[in-house]
Short mmCIF file of C-alpha atoms in Angstrom, two decimals:
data_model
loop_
_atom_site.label_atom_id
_atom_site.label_comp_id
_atom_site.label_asym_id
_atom_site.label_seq_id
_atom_site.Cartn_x
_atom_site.Cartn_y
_atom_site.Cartn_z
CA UNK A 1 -34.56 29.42 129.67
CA UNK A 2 -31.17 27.74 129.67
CA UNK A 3 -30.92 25.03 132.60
CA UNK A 4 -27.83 23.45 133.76
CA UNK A 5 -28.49 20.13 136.28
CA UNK A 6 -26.83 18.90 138.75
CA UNK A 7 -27.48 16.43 141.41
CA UNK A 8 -27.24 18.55 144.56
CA UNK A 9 -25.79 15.47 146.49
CA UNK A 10 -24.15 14.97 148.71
CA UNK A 11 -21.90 12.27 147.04
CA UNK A 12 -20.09 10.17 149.79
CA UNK A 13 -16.75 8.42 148.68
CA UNK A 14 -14.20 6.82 150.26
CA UNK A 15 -10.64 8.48 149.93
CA UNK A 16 -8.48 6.59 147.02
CA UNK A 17 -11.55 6.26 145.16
CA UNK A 18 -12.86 7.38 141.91
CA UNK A 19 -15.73 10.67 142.68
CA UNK A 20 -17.60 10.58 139.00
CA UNK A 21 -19.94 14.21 139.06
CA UNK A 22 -22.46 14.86 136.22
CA UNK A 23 -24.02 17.36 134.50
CA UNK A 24 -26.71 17.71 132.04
CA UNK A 25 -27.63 21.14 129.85
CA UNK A 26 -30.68 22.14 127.96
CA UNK A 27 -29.15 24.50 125.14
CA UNK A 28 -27.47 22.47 122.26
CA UNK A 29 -25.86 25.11 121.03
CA UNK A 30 -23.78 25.27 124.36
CA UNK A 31 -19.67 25.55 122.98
CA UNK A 32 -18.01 26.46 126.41
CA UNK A 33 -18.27 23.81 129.89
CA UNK A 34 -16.60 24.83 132.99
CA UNK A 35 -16.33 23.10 136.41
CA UNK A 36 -15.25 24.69 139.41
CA UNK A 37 -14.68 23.87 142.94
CA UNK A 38 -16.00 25.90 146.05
CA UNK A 39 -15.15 25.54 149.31
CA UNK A 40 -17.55 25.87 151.98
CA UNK A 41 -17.55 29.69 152.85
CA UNK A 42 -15.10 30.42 149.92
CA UNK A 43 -15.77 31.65 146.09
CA UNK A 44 -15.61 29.73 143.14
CA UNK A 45 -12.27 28.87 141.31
CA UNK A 46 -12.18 26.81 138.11
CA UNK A 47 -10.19 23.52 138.01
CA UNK A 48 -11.48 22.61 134.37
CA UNK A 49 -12.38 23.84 131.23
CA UNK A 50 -13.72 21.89 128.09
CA UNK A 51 -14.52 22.49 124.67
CA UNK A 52 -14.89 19.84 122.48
CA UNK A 53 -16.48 16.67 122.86
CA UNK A 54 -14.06 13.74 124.12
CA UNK A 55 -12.02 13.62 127.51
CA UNK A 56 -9.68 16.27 129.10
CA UNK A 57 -7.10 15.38 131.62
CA UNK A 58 -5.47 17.34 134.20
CA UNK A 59 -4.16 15.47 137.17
CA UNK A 60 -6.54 13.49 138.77
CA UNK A 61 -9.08 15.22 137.11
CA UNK A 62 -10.73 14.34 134.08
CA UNK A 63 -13.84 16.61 132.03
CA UNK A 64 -15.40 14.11 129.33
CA UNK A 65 -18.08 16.02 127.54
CA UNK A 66 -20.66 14.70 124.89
CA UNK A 67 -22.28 17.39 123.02
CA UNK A 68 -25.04 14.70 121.65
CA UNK A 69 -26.12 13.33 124.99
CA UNK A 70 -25.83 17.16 126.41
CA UNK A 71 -23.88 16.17 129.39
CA UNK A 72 -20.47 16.84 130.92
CA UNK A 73 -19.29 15.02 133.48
CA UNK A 74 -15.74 15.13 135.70
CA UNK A 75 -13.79 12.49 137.34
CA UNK A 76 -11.47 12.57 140.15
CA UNK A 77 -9.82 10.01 140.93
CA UNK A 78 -7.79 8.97 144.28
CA UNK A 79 -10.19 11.09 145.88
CA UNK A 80 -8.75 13.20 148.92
CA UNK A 81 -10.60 14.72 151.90
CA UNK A 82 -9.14 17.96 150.81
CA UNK A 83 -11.57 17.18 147.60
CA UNK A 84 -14.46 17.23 149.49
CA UNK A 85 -16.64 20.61 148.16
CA UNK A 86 -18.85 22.08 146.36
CA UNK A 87 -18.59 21.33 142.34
CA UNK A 88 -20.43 23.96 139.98
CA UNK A 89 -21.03 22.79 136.39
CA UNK A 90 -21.66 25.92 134.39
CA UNK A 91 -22.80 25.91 130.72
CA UNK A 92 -21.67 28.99 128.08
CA UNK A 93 -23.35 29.43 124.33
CA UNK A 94 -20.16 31.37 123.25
CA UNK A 95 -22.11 34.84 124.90
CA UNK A 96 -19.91 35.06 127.45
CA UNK A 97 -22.52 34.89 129.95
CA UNK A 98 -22.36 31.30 131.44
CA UNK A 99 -25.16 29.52 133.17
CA UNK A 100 -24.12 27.62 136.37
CA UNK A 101 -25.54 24.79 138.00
CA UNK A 102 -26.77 24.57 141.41
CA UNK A 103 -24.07 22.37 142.41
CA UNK A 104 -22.95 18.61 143.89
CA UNK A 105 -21.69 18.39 147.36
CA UNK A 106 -18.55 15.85 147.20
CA UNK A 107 -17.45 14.78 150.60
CA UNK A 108 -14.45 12.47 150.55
CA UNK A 109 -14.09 10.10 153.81
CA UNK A 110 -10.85 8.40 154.97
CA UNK X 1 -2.25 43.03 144.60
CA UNK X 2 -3.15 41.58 141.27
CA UNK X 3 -6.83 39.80 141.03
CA UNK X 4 -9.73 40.40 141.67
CA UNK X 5 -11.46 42.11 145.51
CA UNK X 6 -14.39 42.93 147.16
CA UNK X 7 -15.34 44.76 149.94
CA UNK X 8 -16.44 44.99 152.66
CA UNK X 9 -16.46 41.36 153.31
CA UNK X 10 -19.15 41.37 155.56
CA UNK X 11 -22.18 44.18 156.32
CA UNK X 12 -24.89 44.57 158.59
CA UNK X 13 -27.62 46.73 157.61
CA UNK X 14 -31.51 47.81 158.17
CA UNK X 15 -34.20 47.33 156.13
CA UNK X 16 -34.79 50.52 153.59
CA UNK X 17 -30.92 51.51 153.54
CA UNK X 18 -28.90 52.27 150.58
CA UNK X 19 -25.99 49.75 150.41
CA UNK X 20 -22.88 49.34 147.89
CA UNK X 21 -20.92 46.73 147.34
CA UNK X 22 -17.51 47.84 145.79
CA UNK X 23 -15.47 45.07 143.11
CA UNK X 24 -12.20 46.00 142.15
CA UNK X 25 -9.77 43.77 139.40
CA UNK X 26 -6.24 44.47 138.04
CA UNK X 27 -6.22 42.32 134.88
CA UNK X 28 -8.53 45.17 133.03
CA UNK X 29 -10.92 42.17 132.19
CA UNK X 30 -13.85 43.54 129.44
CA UNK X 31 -16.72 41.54 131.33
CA UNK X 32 -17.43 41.68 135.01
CA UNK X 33 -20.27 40.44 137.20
CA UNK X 34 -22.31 40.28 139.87
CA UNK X 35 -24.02 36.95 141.21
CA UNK X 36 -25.79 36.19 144.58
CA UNK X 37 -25.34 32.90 146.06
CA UNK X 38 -28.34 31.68 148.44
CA UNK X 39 -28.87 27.97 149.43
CA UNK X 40 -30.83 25.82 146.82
CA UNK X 41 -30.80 28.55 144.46
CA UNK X 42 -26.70 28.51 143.35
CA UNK X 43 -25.28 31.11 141.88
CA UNK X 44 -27.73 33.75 139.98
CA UNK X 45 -26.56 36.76 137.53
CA UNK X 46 -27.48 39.92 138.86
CA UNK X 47 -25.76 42.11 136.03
CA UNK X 48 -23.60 42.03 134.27
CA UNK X 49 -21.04 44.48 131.76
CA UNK X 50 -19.11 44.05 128.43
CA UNK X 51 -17.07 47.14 128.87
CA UNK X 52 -16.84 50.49 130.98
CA UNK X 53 -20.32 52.07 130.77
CA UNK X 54 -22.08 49.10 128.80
CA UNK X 55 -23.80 46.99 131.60
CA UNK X 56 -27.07 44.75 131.08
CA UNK X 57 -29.45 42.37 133.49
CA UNK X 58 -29.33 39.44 134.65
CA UNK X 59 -31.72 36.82 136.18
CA UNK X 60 -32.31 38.84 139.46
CA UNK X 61 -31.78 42.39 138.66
CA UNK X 62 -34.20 43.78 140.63
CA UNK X 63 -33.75 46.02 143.73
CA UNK X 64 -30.01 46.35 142.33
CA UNK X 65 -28.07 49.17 140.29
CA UNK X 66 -24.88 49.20 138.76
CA UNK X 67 -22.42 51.35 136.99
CA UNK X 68 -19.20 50.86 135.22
CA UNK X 69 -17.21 54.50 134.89
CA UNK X 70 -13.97 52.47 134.54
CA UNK X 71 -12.62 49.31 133.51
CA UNK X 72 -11.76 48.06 136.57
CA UNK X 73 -14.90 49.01 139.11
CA UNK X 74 -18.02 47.67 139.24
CA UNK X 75 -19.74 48.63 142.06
CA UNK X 76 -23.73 47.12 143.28
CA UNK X 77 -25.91 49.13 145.08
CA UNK X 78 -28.80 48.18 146.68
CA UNK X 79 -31.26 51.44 146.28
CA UNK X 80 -33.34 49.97 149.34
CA UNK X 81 -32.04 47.22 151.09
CA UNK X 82 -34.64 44.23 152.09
CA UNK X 83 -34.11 40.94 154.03
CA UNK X 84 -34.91 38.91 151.08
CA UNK X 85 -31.48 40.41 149.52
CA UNK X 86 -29.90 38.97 152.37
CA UNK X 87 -27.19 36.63 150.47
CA UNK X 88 -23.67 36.25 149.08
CA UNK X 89 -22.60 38.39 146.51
CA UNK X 90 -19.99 37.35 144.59
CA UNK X 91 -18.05 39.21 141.65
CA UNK X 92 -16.26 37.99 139.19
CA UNK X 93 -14.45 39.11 135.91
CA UNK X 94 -13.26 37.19 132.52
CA UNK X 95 -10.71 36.31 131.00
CA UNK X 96 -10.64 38.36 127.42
CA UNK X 97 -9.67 35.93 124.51
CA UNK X 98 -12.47 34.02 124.59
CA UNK X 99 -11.79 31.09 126.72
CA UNK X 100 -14.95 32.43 128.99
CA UNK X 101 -13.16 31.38 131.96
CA UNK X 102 -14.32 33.49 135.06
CA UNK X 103 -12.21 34.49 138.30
CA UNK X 104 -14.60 35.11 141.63
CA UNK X 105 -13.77 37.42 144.36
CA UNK X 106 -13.81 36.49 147.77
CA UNK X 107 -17.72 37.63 148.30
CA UNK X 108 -19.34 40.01 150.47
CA UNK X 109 -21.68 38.51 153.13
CA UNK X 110 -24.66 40.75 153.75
CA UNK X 111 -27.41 40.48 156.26
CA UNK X 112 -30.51 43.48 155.91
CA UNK X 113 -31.90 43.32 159.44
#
């Protein structure tokens, strides 16, 4: 059974600060890591996508995965309220069929 | 409208009904999906299809059918509605090329009375 974890939260930061969300996965031959936000009473949308180990950076977000530690993790940084949601990790083996996590509640206060 | 809908947004039914939940996109994406979304359990695969009339199961498949006739439908029916089905349902599709990336609809909310 492939697992994606997340800690369900809720993280509390102050706005301007940096919101660091992490993820572990159980399948090592994972190749495809996703995060995506969701607003309360909305769907998912994706705001990153990562495929090889390192950093990404897009904006004030940033996806650092390391494939030998299993984890993926994403920064935000100068955190706004309008940040403050849901954050799905989700995990992919290259099937097409990804596994999500259950989720981190983010809430950004002024 | 280009993207991806669902509807209806929100039903009310009865225990032992037959209910279907309709998913429409326009970007004639190969894979589609169906998840339900209850608290503390995320988001779980219901089915799932590779192409018009391949489709395969998920996590939770059962109580559920699905059918793919074209590219851009995938409808969910629940053969006999019961409250423990009462959820979200989300559907999404994927983007072809391999980047896996997938694009929700707006849900359906659905309460079985």
């Amino acid at each position: 059974q492939k697992e994606v974890e997340q800690n369900s939260g809720p993280l509390s930061v102050p706005e301007g600060a940096i919101a660091s969300l992490n993820c572990t996965y159980s399948d090592r031959v994972s190749q495809s890591f996703f995060w995506y936000r969701q607003y309360s009473g909305k769907s998912p949308e994706l705001i990153m996508s990562i495929y090889s180990n390192g950093d990404k950076e897009d904006g004030r977000f940033t996806a650092q995965l390391n494939k030998a530690s299993q984890y993926v993790s994403l920064l935000i940084r100068d955190s706004q309220p309008s940040d403050s949601a849901t954050y799905l990790c989700a995990v992919s083996g290259g099937s097409y069929i990804p596994t999500f996590g259950r989720g981190t509640s983010l809430i950004v206060h002024p | 409208d280009a993207g991806i809908t669902q509807s209806p947004r929100y039903k009310i039914t009865e225990t032992g009904r037959q209910v279907t939940l309709m998913c429409h996109q326009t970007w004639s994406h190969s894979y589609m999906f169906w998840y339900r979304q209850d608290l503390g359990h995320g988001l779980r695969l219901i089915y799932y299809s590779a192409a018009a009339d391949i489709t395969d199961k998920g996590e939770v498949p059962d109580g559920y059918v699905v059918s793919r006739s074209k590219t851009e439908n995938f409808p969910l029916t629940l053969e006999s509605a019961t409250r423990s089905q009462t959820s979200v349902y989300f559907c999404a599709s994927e983007e072809d090329g391999g980047t896996e990336t997938q694009y929700f609809g707006p849900g359906t909310r659905l309460l079985v009375l």
